[in-house]
PDB file of C-alpha atoms in Angstrom:
ATOM      1  CA  UNK A   1      37.396  -0.370  -8.557  1.00  0.00           C
ATOM      2  CA  UNK A   2      39.909  -2.999  -9.591  1.00  0.00           C
ATOM      3  CA  UNK A   3      43.095  -2.619  -7.540  1.00  0.00           C
ATOM      4  CA  UNK A   4      45.248  -3.121 -10.619  1.00  0.00           C
ATOM      5  CA  UNK A   5      44.016   0.278 -11.847  1.00  0.00           C
ATOM      6  CA  UNK A   6      45.019   2.133  -8.681  1.00  0.00           C
ATOM      7  CA  UNK A   7      48.564   3.574  -8.656  1.00  0.00           C
ATOM      8  CA  UNK A   8      50.843   1.819  -6.153  1.00  0.00           C
ATOM      9  CA  UNK A   9      51.572   5.177  -4.493  1.00  0.00           C
ATOM     10  CA  UNK A  10      47.843   5.606  -3.906  1.00  0.00           C
ATOM     11  CA  UNK A  11      47.527   2.153  -2.347  1.00  0.00           C
ATOM     12  CA  UNK A  12      50.435   2.947  -0.057  1.00  0.00           C
ATOM     13  CA  UNK A  13      48.984   6.308   0.967  1.00  0.00           C
ATOM     14  CA  UNK A  14      45.582   4.851   1.736  1.00  0.00           C
ATOM     15  CA  UNK A  15      47.104   1.947   3.705  1.00  0.00           C
ATOM     16  CA  UNK A  16      43.802   0.143   4.197  1.00  0.00           C
ATOM     17  CA  UNK A  17      41.239   0.901   1.503  1.00  0.00           C
ATOM     18  CA  UNK A  18      38.274  -0.160   3.620  1.00  0.00           C
ATOM     19  CA  UNK A  19      39.035   2.190   6.516  1.00  0.00           C
ATOM     20  CA  UNK A  20      39.947   5.121   4.257  1.00  0.00           C
ATOM     21  CA  UNK A  21      36.378   5.123   2.893  1.00  0.00           C
ATOM     22  CA  UNK A  22      35.369   7.025   6.024  1.00  0.00           C
ATOM     23  CA  UNK A  23      38.289   9.447   5.901  1.00  0.00           C
ATOM     24  CA  UNK A  24      37.663  13.148   5.310  1.00  0.00           C
ATOM     25  CA  UNK A  25      39.800  16.196   4.550  1.00  0.00           C
ATOM     26  CA  UNK A  26      39.834  18.544   7.538  1.00  0.00           C
ATOM     27  CA  UNK A  27      38.993  22.244   7.119  1.00  0.00           C
ATOM     28  CA  UNK A  28      41.577  23.121   9.761  1.00  0.00           C
ATOM     29  CA  UNK A  29      38.962  24.120  12.355  1.00  0.00           C
ATOM     30  CA  UNK A  30      37.224  21.758  14.784  1.00  0.00           C
ATOM     31  CA  UNK A  31      33.939  23.716  14.670  1.00  0.00           C
ATOM     32  CA  UNK A  32      33.721  23.509  10.865  1.00  0.00           C
ATOM     33  CA  UNK A  33      34.835  19.864  10.898  1.00  0.00           C
ATOM     34  CA  UNK A  34      32.123  19.015  13.427  1.00  0.00           C
ATOM     35  CA  UNK A  35      29.494  20.593  11.174  1.00  0.00           C
ATOM     36  CA  UNK A  36      30.631  18.333   8.315  1.00  0.00           C
ATOM     37  CA  UNK A  37      31.184  15.258  10.523  1.00  0.00           C
ATOM     38  CA  UNK A  38      34.931  15.289   9.947  1.00  0.00           C
ATOM     39  CA  UNK A  39      35.419  17.440   6.865  1.00  0.00           C
ATOM     40  CA  UNK A  40      35.182  17.141   3.071  1.00  0.00           C
ATOM     41  CA  UNK A  41      34.555  13.607   1.678  1.00  0.00           C
ATOM     42  CA  UNK A  42      37.433  12.270  -0.400  1.00  0.00           C
ATOM     43  CA  UNK A  43      35.294  10.961  -3.260  1.00  0.00           C
ATOM     44  CA  UNK A  44      32.815  13.210  -5.036  1.00  0.00           C
ATOM     45  CA  UNK A  45      32.259  16.817  -6.031  1.00  0.00           C
ATOM     46  CA  UNK A  46      31.558  19.328  -3.276  1.00  0.00           C
ATOM     47  CA  UNK A  47      30.141  22.704  -4.239  1.00  0.00           C
ATOM     48  CA  UNK A  48      30.723  25.852  -2.215  1.00  0.00           C
ATOM     49  CA  UNK A  49      28.232  28.493  -3.361  1.00  0.00           C
ATOM     50  CA  UNK A  50      27.621  32.020  -2.165  1.00  0.00           C
ATOM     51  CA  UNK A  51      27.666  35.704  -2.924  1.00  0.00           C
ATOM     52  CA  UNK A  52      30.810  37.735  -3.487  1.00  0.00           C
ATOM     53  CA  UNK A  53      32.985  38.312  -0.378  1.00  0.00           C
ATOM     54  CA  UNK A  54      31.138  35.675   1.666  1.00  0.00           C
ATOM     55  CA  UNK A  55      34.389  33.719   2.177  1.00  0.00           C
ATOM     56  CA  UNK A  56      34.385  31.024  -0.543  1.00  0.00           C
ATOM     57  CA  UNK A  57      37.964  31.584  -1.704  1.00  0.00           C
ATOM     58  CA  UNK A  58      39.167  31.913   1.913  1.00  0.00           C
ATOM     59  CA  UNK A  59      37.824  28.456   2.756  1.00  0.00           C
ATOM     60  CA  UNK A  60      39.369  26.916  -0.363  1.00  0.00           C
ATOM     61  CA  UNK A  61      42.788  28.476   0.279  1.00  0.00           C
ATOM     62  CA  UNK A  62      42.659  27.058   3.796  1.00  0.00           C
ATOM     63  CA  UNK A  63      41.863  23.610   2.365  1.00  0.00           C
ATOM     64  CA  UNK A  64      44.932  23.895   0.086  1.00  0.00           C
ATOM     65  CA  UNK A  65      47.060  24.093   3.235  1.00  0.00           C
ATOM     66  CA  UNK A  66      45.067  21.525   5.228  1.00  0.00           C
ATOM     67  CA  UNK A  67      45.541  18.826   2.566  1.00  0.00           C
ATOM     68  CA  UNK A  68      49.318  18.994   3.055  1.00  0.00           C
ATOM     69  CA  UNK A  69      49.273  18.010   6.726  1.00  0.00           C
ATOM     70  CA  UNK A  70      49.897  14.456   7.953  1.00  0.00           C
ATOM     71  CA  UNK A  71      46.921  12.105   8.083  1.00  0.00           C
ATOM     72  CA  UNK A  72      46.776  12.266  11.880  1.00  0.00           C
ATOM     73  CA  UNK A  73      46.055  16.024  11.661  1.00  0.00           C
ATOM     74  CA  UNK A  74      43.285  15.683   9.080  1.00  0.00           C
ATOM     75  CA  UNK A  75      45.429  16.102   5.949  1.00  0.00           C
ATOM     76  CA  UNK A  76      46.216  13.813   3.023  1.00  0.00           C
ATOM     77  CA  UNK A  77      50.000  14.397   2.906  1.00  0.00           C
ATOM     78  CA  UNK A  78      49.833  15.793  -0.613  1.00  0.00           C
ATOM     79  CA  UNK A  79      49.390  19.022  -2.571  1.00  0.00           C
ATOM     80  CA  UNK A  80      46.526  20.875  -4.226  1.00  0.00           C
ATOM     81  CA  UNK A  81      45.628  22.034  -7.728  1.00  0.00           C
ATOM     82  CA  UNK A  82      43.896  25.431  -7.831  1.00  0.00           C
ATOM     83  CA  UNK A  83      42.203  26.183 -11.155  1.00  0.00           C
ATOM     84  CA  UNK A  84      41.382  29.882 -11.617  1.00  0.00           C
ATOM     85  CA  UNK A  85      38.739  30.622 -14.252  1.00  0.00           C
ATOM     86  CA  UNK A  86      38.224  34.348 -13.702  1.00  0.00           C
ATOM     87  CA  UNK A  87      40.416  36.133 -11.139  1.00  0.00           C
ATOM     88  CA  UNK A  88      44.167  36.031 -10.581  1.00  0.00           C
ATOM     89  CA  UNK A  89      45.232  33.548  -7.906  1.00  0.00           C
ATOM     90  CA  UNK A  90      45.349  35.338  -4.499  1.00  0.00           C
ATOM     91  CA  UNK A  91      49.011  34.587  -3.791  1.00  0.00           C
ATOM     92  CA  UNK A  92      49.401  37.428  -1.275  1.00  0.00           C
ATOM     93  CA  UNK A  93      46.548  36.128   0.858  1.00  0.00           C
ATOM     94  CA  UNK A  94      47.926  32.586   0.596  1.00  0.00           C
ATOM     95  CA  UNK A  95      51.273  33.780   1.950  1.00  0.00           C
ATOM     96  CA  UNK A  96      49.499  35.452   4.894  1.00  0.00           C
ATOM     97  CA  UNK A  97      47.781  32.167   5.709  1.00  0.00           C
ATOM     98  CA  UNK A  98      51.061  30.255   5.460  1.00  0.00           C
ATOM     99  CA  UNK A  99      52.783  32.717   7.799  1.00  0.00           C
ATOM    100  CA  UNK A 100      49.963  32.370  10.349  1.00  0.00           C
ATOM    101  CA  UNK A 101      49.588  28.568  10.305  1.00  0.00           C
ATOM    102  CA  UNK A 102      51.066  28.239  13.792  1.00  0.00           C
ATOM    103  CA  UNK A 103      48.171  30.345  15.128  1.00  0.00           C
ATOM    104  CA  UNK A 104      45.395  28.588  13.224  1.00  0.00           C
ATOM    105  CA  UNK A 105      46.707  25.068  13.768  1.00  0.00           C
ATOM    106  CA  UNK A 106      47.467  24.974  17.476  1.00  0.00           C
ATOM    107  CA  UNK A 107      46.644  21.238  17.300  1.00  0.00           C
ATOM    108  CA  UNK A 108      49.811  20.597  15.259  1.00  0.00           C
ATOM    109  CA  UNK A 109      53.279  20.660  16.889  1.00  0.00           C
ATOM    110  CA  UNK A 110      55.186  23.802  15.777  1.00  0.00           C
ATOM    111  CA  UNK A 111      58.167  21.763  14.564  1.00  0.00           C
ATOM    112  CA  UNK A 112      55.934  19.942  12.045  1.00  0.00           C
ATOM    113  CA  UNK A 113      54.556  23.228  10.681  1.00  0.00           C
ATOM    114  CA  UNK A 114      58.063  24.713  10.398  1.00  0.00           C
ATOM    115  CA  UNK A 115      59.242  21.805   8.252  1.00  0.00           C
ATOM    116  CA  UNK A 116      56.382  22.102   5.769  1.00  0.00           C
ATOM    117  CA  UNK A 117      56.888  23.954   2.493  1.00  0.00           C
ATOM    118  CA  UNK A 118      53.268  24.835   1.794  1.00  0.00           C
ATOM    119  CA  UNK A 119      53.843  27.066  -1.222  1.00  0.00           C
ATOM    120  CA  UNK A 120      55.735  24.374  -3.140  1.00  0.00           C
ATOM    121  CA  UNK A 121      52.755  22.018  -3.215  1.00  0.00           C
ATOM    122  CA  UNK A 122      50.020  24.264  -4.609  1.00  0.00           C
ATOM    123  CA  UNK A 123      49.793  24.063  -8.394  1.00  0.00           C
ATOM    124  CA  UNK A 124      47.956  27.002  -9.961  1.00  0.00           C
ATOM    125  CA  UNK A 125      46.279  26.666 -13.364  1.00  0.00           C
ATOM    126  CA  UNK A 126      44.503  29.389 -15.382  1.00  0.00           C
ATOM    127  CA  UNK A 127      41.528  28.338 -17.517  1.00  0.00           C
ATOM    128  CA  UNK A 128      39.432  31.234 -18.809  1.00  0.00           C
ATOM    129  CA  UNK A 129      37.363  29.229 -21.326  1.00  0.00           C
ATOM    130  CA  UNK A 130      35.875  25.768 -21.736  1.00  0.00           C
ATOM    131  CA  UNK A 131      38.505  24.474 -24.174  1.00  0.00           C
ATOM    132  CA  UNK A 132      41.377  25.444 -21.868  1.00  0.00           C
ATOM    133  CA  UNK A 133      39.536  23.932 -18.899  1.00  0.00           C
ATOM    134  CA  UNK A 134      39.010  20.671 -20.806  1.00  0.00           C
ATOM    135  CA  UNK A 135      42.733  20.511 -21.644  1.00  0.00           C
ATOM    136  CA  UNK A 136      43.593  21.254 -18.032  1.00  0.00           C
ATOM    137  CA  UNK A 137      41.528  18.494 -16.431  1.00  0.00           C
ATOM    138  CA  UNK A 138      42.286  15.815 -19.035  1.00  0.00           C
ATOM    139  CA  UNK A 139      46.049  16.398 -19.237  1.00  0.00           C
ATOM    140  CA  UNK A 140      47.786  18.450 -16.547  1.00  0.00           C
ATOM    141  CA  UNK A 141      45.371  17.656 -13.732  1.00  0.00           C
ATOM    142  CA  UNK A 142      45.356  13.931 -14.496  1.00  0.00           C
ATOM    143  CA  UNK A 143      49.146  13.910 -14.534  1.00  0.00           C
ATOM    144  CA  UNK A 144      49.511  15.643 -11.158  1.00  0.00           C
ATOM    145  CA  UNK A 145      47.013  13.272  -9.549  1.00  0.00           C
ATOM    146  CA  UNK A 146      48.578  10.185 -11.120  1.00  0.00           C
ATOM    147  CA  UNK A 147      52.004  11.184  -9.803  1.00  0.00           C
ATOM    148  CA  UNK A 148      50.602  11.633  -6.294  1.00  0.00           C
ATOM    149  CA  UNK A 149      51.568  15.318  -6.249  1.00  0.00           C
ATOM    150  CA  UNK A 150      48.037  16.486  -5.385  1.00  0.00           C
ATOM    151  CA  UNK A 151      45.005  15.137  -3.492  1.00  0.00           C
ATOM    152  CA  UNK A 152      42.741  18.196  -3.725  1.00  0.00           C
ATOM    153  CA  UNK A 153      41.311  20.060  -6.712  1.00  0.00           C
ATOM    154  CA  UNK A 154      39.763  23.534  -6.365  1.00  0.00           C
ATOM    155  CA  UNK A 155      37.882  25.161  -9.257  1.00  0.00           C
ATOM    156  CA  UNK A 156      37.317  28.896  -8.715  1.00  0.00           C
ATOM    157  CA  UNK A 157      34.756  29.198 -10.177  1.00  0.00           C
ATOM    158  CA  UNK A 158      32.741  26.712 -12.203  1.00  0.00           C
ATOM    159  CA  UNK A 159      30.028  29.255 -13.127  1.00  0.00           C
ATOM    160  CA  UNK A 160      32.494  31.667 -14.747  1.00  0.00           C
ATOM    161  CA  UNK A 161      33.239  29.111 -17.484  1.00  0.00           C
ATOM    162  CA  UNK A 162      29.615  29.080 -18.598  1.00  0.00           C
ATOM    163  CA  UNK A 163      28.652  32.718 -18.103  1.00  0.00           C
ATOM    164  CA  UNK A 164      29.526  33.987 -21.586  1.00  0.00           C
ATOM    165  CA  UNK A 165      29.758  30.806 -23.659  1.00  0.00           C
ATOM    166  CA  UNK A 166      26.068  29.945 -24.029  1.00  0.00           C
ATOM    167  CA  UNK A 167      23.001  31.950 -24.976  1.00  0.00           C
ATOM    168  CA  UNK A 168      19.422  31.220 -23.829  1.00  0.00           C
ATOM    169  CA  UNK A 169      18.782  29.046 -26.883  1.00  0.00           C
ATOM    170  CA  UNK A 170      21.742  26.774 -26.121  1.00  0.00           C
ATOM    171  CA  UNK A 171      20.529  25.303 -22.831  1.00  0.00           C
ATOM    172  CA  UNK A 172      20.695  21.699 -24.112  1.00  0.00           C
ATOM    173  CA  UNK A 173      24.315  22.129 -25.241  1.00  0.00           C
ATOM    174  CA  UNK A 174      25.205  23.776 -21.947  1.00  0.00           C
ATOM    175  CA  UNK A 175      23.638  20.861 -20.062  1.00  0.00           C
ATOM    176  CA  UNK A 176      25.716  18.366 -22.057  1.00  0.00           C
ATOM    177  CA  UNK A 177      28.921  20.248 -21.219  1.00  0.00           C
ATOM    178  CA  UNK A 178      27.983  20.308 -17.531  1.00  0.00           C
ATOM    179  CA  UNK A 179      27.288  16.570 -17.554  1.00  0.00           C
ATOM    180  CA  UNK A 180      30.546  15.834 -19.350  1.00  0.00           C
ATOM    181  CA  UNK A 181      32.675  17.921 -16.995  1.00  0.00           C
ATOM    182  CA  UNK A 182      30.833  16.515 -13.990  1.00  0.00           C
ATOM    183  CA  UNK A 183      31.515  12.947 -15.142  1.00  0.00           C
ATOM    184  CA  UNK A 184      35.202  13.679 -15.845  1.00  0.00           C
ATOM    185  CA  UNK A 185      35.736  15.331 -12.463  1.00  0.00           C
ATOM    186  CA  UNK A 186      33.908  12.558 -10.634  1.00  0.00           C
ATOM    187  CA  UNK A 187      36.012   9.940 -12.434  1.00  0.00           C
ATOM    188  CA  UNK A 188      39.242  11.646 -11.333  1.00  0.00           C
ATOM    189  CA  UNK A 189      37.947  11.987  -7.780  1.00  0.00           C
ATOM    190  CA  UNK A 190      37.032   8.296  -7.586  1.00  0.00           C
ATOM    191  CA  UNK A 191      40.203   7.015  -9.212  1.00  0.00           C
ATOM    192  CA  UNK A 192      42.587   9.049  -7.060  1.00  0.00           C
ATOM    193  CA  UNK A 193      40.401   9.473  -3.932  1.00  0.00           C
ATOM    194  CA  UNK A 194      40.696  13.226  -4.347  1.00  0.00           C
ATOM    195  CA  UNK A 195      38.057  15.750  -3.219  1.00  0.00           C
ATOM    196  CA  UNK A 196      36.898  18.168  -5.930  1.00  0.00           C
ATOM    197  CA  UNK A 197      35.864  21.583  -4.537  1.00  0.00           C
ATOM    198  CA  UNK A 198      33.896  23.736  -6.971  1.00  0.00           C
ATOM    199  CA  UNK A 199      33.169  27.343  -6.084  1.00  0.00           C
ATOM    200  CA  UNK A 200      29.889  28.513  -7.572  1.00  0.00           C
ATOM    201  CA  UNK A 201      28.174  31.872  -7.761  1.00  0.00           C
ATOM    202  CA  UNK A 202      24.543  32.570  -6.950  1.00  0.00           C
ATOM    203  CA  UNK A 203      21.637  34.204  -8.720  1.00  0.00           C
ATOM    204  CA  UNK A 204      18.407  35.605  -7.314  1.00  0.00           C
ATOM    205  CA  UNK A 205      15.785  32.910  -6.802  1.00  0.00           C
ATOM    206  CA  UNK A 206      12.701  33.839  -8.822  1.00  0.00           C
ATOM    207  CA  UNK A 207      10.382  31.710  -6.718  1.00  0.00           C
ATOM    208  CA  UNK A 208      10.249  29.261  -3.825  1.00  0.00           C
ATOM    209  CA  UNK A 209       9.687  26.414  -6.300  1.00  0.00           C
ATOM    210  CA  UNK A 210      12.848  27.311  -8.236  1.00  0.00           C
ATOM    211  CA  UNK A 211      14.846  27.333  -5.025  1.00  0.00           C
ATOM    212  CA  UNK A 212      13.365  23.987  -4.000  1.00  0.00           C
ATOM    213  CA  UNK A 213      14.090  22.434  -7.411  1.00  0.00           C
ATOM    214  CA  UNK A 214      17.802  23.170  -7.065  1.00  0.00           C
ATOM    215  CA  UNK A 215      17.838  21.942  -3.445  1.00  0.00           C
ATOM    216  CA  UNK A 216      19.258  25.263  -2.360  1.00  0.00           C
ATOM    217  CA  UNK A 217      16.874  26.689   0.187  1.00  0.00           C
ATOM    218  CA  UNK A 218      18.680  27.829   3.281  1.00  0.00           C
ATOM    219  CA  UNK A 219      17.280  29.796   6.182  1.00  0.00           C
ATOM    220  CA  UNK A 220      16.446  33.321   5.038  1.00  0.00           C
ATOM    221  CA  UNK A 221      18.098  32.824   1.645  1.00  0.00           C
ATOM    222  CA  UNK A 222      16.629  34.278  -1.538  1.00  0.00           C
ATOM    223  CA  UNK A 223      19.466  33.228  -3.803  1.00  0.00           C
ATOM    224  CA  UNK A 224      20.118  30.026  -5.692  1.00  0.00           C
ATOM    225  CA  UNK A 225      23.433  28.564  -6.925  1.00  0.00           C
ATOM    226  CA  UNK A 226      24.091  29.131 -10.624  1.00  0.00           C
ATOM    227  CA  UNK A 227      23.999  26.470 -13.373  1.00  0.00           C
ATOM    228  CA  UNK A 228      20.654  24.901 -12.446  1.00  0.00           C
ATOM    229  CA  UNK A 229      19.461  21.361 -11.837  1.00  0.00           C
ATOM    230  CA  UNK A 230      21.837  19.705 -14.357  1.00  0.00           C
ATOM    231  CA  UNK A 231      24.841  20.814 -12.317  1.00  0.00           C
ATOM    232  CA  UNK A 232      23.137  20.058  -8.990  1.00  0.00           C
ATOM    233  CA  UNK A 233      22.805  16.441 -10.072  1.00  0.00           C
ATOM    234  CA  UNK A 234      26.606  16.154 -10.449  1.00  0.00           C
ATOM    235  CA  UNK A 235      27.233  17.037  -6.801  1.00  0.00           C
ATOM    236  CA  UNK A 236      27.786  14.867  -3.760  1.00  0.00           C
ATOM    237  CA  UNK A 237      27.471  17.787  -1.358  1.00  0.00           C
ATOM    238  CA  UNK A 238      26.323  21.395  -1.640  1.00  0.00           C
ATOM    239  CA  UNK A 239      27.516  23.975   0.883  1.00  0.00           C
ATOM    240  CA  UNK A 240      26.470  27.622   0.895  1.00  0.00           C
ATOM    241  CA  UNK A 241      28.102  30.601   2.536  1.00  0.00           C
ATOM    242  CA  UNK A 242      26.444  33.907   3.283  1.00  0.00           C
ATOM    243  CA  UNK A 243      27.491  37.177   4.811  1.00  0.00           C
ATOM    244  CA  UNK A 244      25.065  39.510   6.544  1.00  0.00           C
ATOM    245  CA  UNK A 245      26.008  42.987   7.727  1.00  0.00           C
ATOM    246  CA  UNK A 246      24.959  43.765  11.264  1.00  0.00           C
ATOM    247  CA  UNK A 247      23.201  47.080  11.970  1.00  0.00           C
ATOM    248  CA  UNK A 248      25.002  47.494  15.284  1.00  0.00           C
ATOM    249  CA  UNK A 249      27.621  45.708  17.379  1.00  0.00           C
ATOM    250  CA  UNK A 250      26.561  42.299  18.639  1.00  0.00           C
ATOM    251  CA  UNK A 251      28.395  40.171  21.211  1.00  0.00           C
ATOM    252  CA  UNK A 252      29.037  37.344  18.752  1.00  0.00           C
ATOM    253  CA  UNK A 253      30.500  39.484  16.003  1.00  0.00           C
ATOM    254  CA  UNK A 254      32.234  42.151  18.073  1.00  0.00           C
ATOM    255  CA  UNK A 255      34.440  39.620  19.797  1.00  0.00           C
ATOM    256  CA  UNK A 256      35.700  38.521  16.386  1.00  0.00           C
ATOM    257  CA  UNK A 257      36.390  42.033  15.141  1.00  0.00           C
ATOM    258  CA  UNK A 258      33.799  41.969  12.373  1.00  0.00           C
ATOM    259  CA  UNK A 259      30.747  44.031  11.463  1.00  0.00           C
ATOM    260  CA  UNK A 260      29.128  41.084   9.708  1.00  0.00           C
ATOM    261  CA  UNK A 261      28.156  37.516  10.466  1.00  0.00           C
ATOM    262  CA  UNK A 262      29.110  34.740   8.044  1.00  0.00           C
ATOM    263  CA  UNK A 263      27.272  31.442   7.860  1.00  0.00           C
ATOM    264  CA  UNK A 264      28.298  28.078   6.385  1.00  0.00           C
ATOM    265  CA  UNK A 265      25.272  25.901   5.594  1.00  0.00           C
ATOM    266  CA  UNK A 266      24.932  22.277   4.527  1.00  0.00           C
ATOM    267  CA  UNK A 267      22.241  22.334   1.837  1.00  0.00           C
ATOM    268  CA  UNK A 268      22.418  18.659   0.899  1.00  0.00           C
ATOM    269  CA  UNK A 269      24.755  15.702   1.426  1.00  0.00           C
ATOM    270  CA  UNK A 270      24.018  11.957   1.653  1.00  0.00           C
ATOM    271  CA  UNK A 271      25.610  11.707   5.106  1.00  0.00           C
ATOM    272  CA  UNK A 272      24.530  15.019   6.697  1.00  0.00           C
ATOM    273  CA  UNK A 273      21.290  16.726   7.713  1.00  0.00           C
ATOM    274  CA  UNK A 274      20.700  20.345   6.653  1.00  0.00           C
ATOM    275  CA  UNK A 275      22.584  22.372   9.254  1.00  0.00           C
ATOM    276  CA  UNK A 276      24.736  25.471   9.638  1.00  0.00           C
ATOM    277  CA  UNK A 277      27.299  27.255  11.769  1.00  0.00           C
ATOM    278  CA  UNK A 278      28.661  30.787  11.916  1.00  0.00           C
ATOM    279  CA  UNK A 279      32.281  31.562  11.156  1.00  0.00           C
ATOM    280  CA  UNK A 280      34.708  34.434  10.955  1.00  0.00           C
ATOM    281  CA  UNK A 281      37.594  35.228   8.598  1.00  0.00           C
ATOM    282  CA  UNK A 282      40.681  36.395  10.460  1.00  0.00           C
ATOM    283  CA  UNK A 283      44.280  37.028   9.453  1.00  0.00           C
ATOM    284  CA  UNK A 284      45.197  33.438  10.281  1.00  0.00           C
ATOM    285  CA  UNK A 285      42.226  31.953   8.424  1.00  0.00           C
ATOM    286  CA  UNK A 286      38.636  30.756   8.700  1.00  0.00           C
ATOM    287  CA  UNK A 287      37.358  29.841  12.154  1.00  0.00           C
ATOM    288  CA  UNK A 288      33.957  28.535  13.190  1.00  0.00           C
ATOM    289  CA  UNK A 289      32.174  30.246  16.055  1.00  0.00           C
ATOM    290  CA  UNK A 290      30.986  27.904  18.795  1.00  0.00           C
TER     291      UNK A 290
END
């Protein structure tokens, strides 16, 4: 990209453009960061897919706090834009996470955490249909990124926008919309070096070949992320979360006060092999299990 097109604030924040190419956004947990070789890449669209209550929103809320930390603690020293397409923004849960940051982020000096005003740097947008979403990303989102007020975009969820808008006979039109939105989001990510996190829902995989086509096979999984191959082709990285109830207490889960085991899997990424780790959701946030 021509440097004349990059805002001066962005050049200042990145300091050295060549070294920042390898920078990632931390997830606020060393176990999860190790799985992803440092965290979420700054340029590109990352999808987080999984069934309801698997922990998708929890991870994204945690990222909205992580992005605000100084660079030396894995942050980007900026805010986040959270676009809700179906549910109301979970402000109560966010406040719990803010109040417990000193417990989750023991790697950060307490005086730094105390000075941070996390709630002031998360910009919530509501977009219940495609037209509103288009307006949001082309106007308000672009403005926040251009002003340096945000360096993370969360869309919760991308599938909800397409669930009711298109019938079976409109697959070609749906594909064009997906390609257009994918291109617009990727352009914003590249221009402002801002990770785009898209939460996606899952559907039952009809066959092994369908699962393989969407590059979504994970160990023991019989579900596939929604929106098909057209959307898959827009992604840099696909992550999947799952939650499995345990029939009885197990040492791994009991110690974390949970009757279920949650798994974060790397399905595909240009820089990572397929891999996974277990994690737990606690009051203070999401923590990987070693």
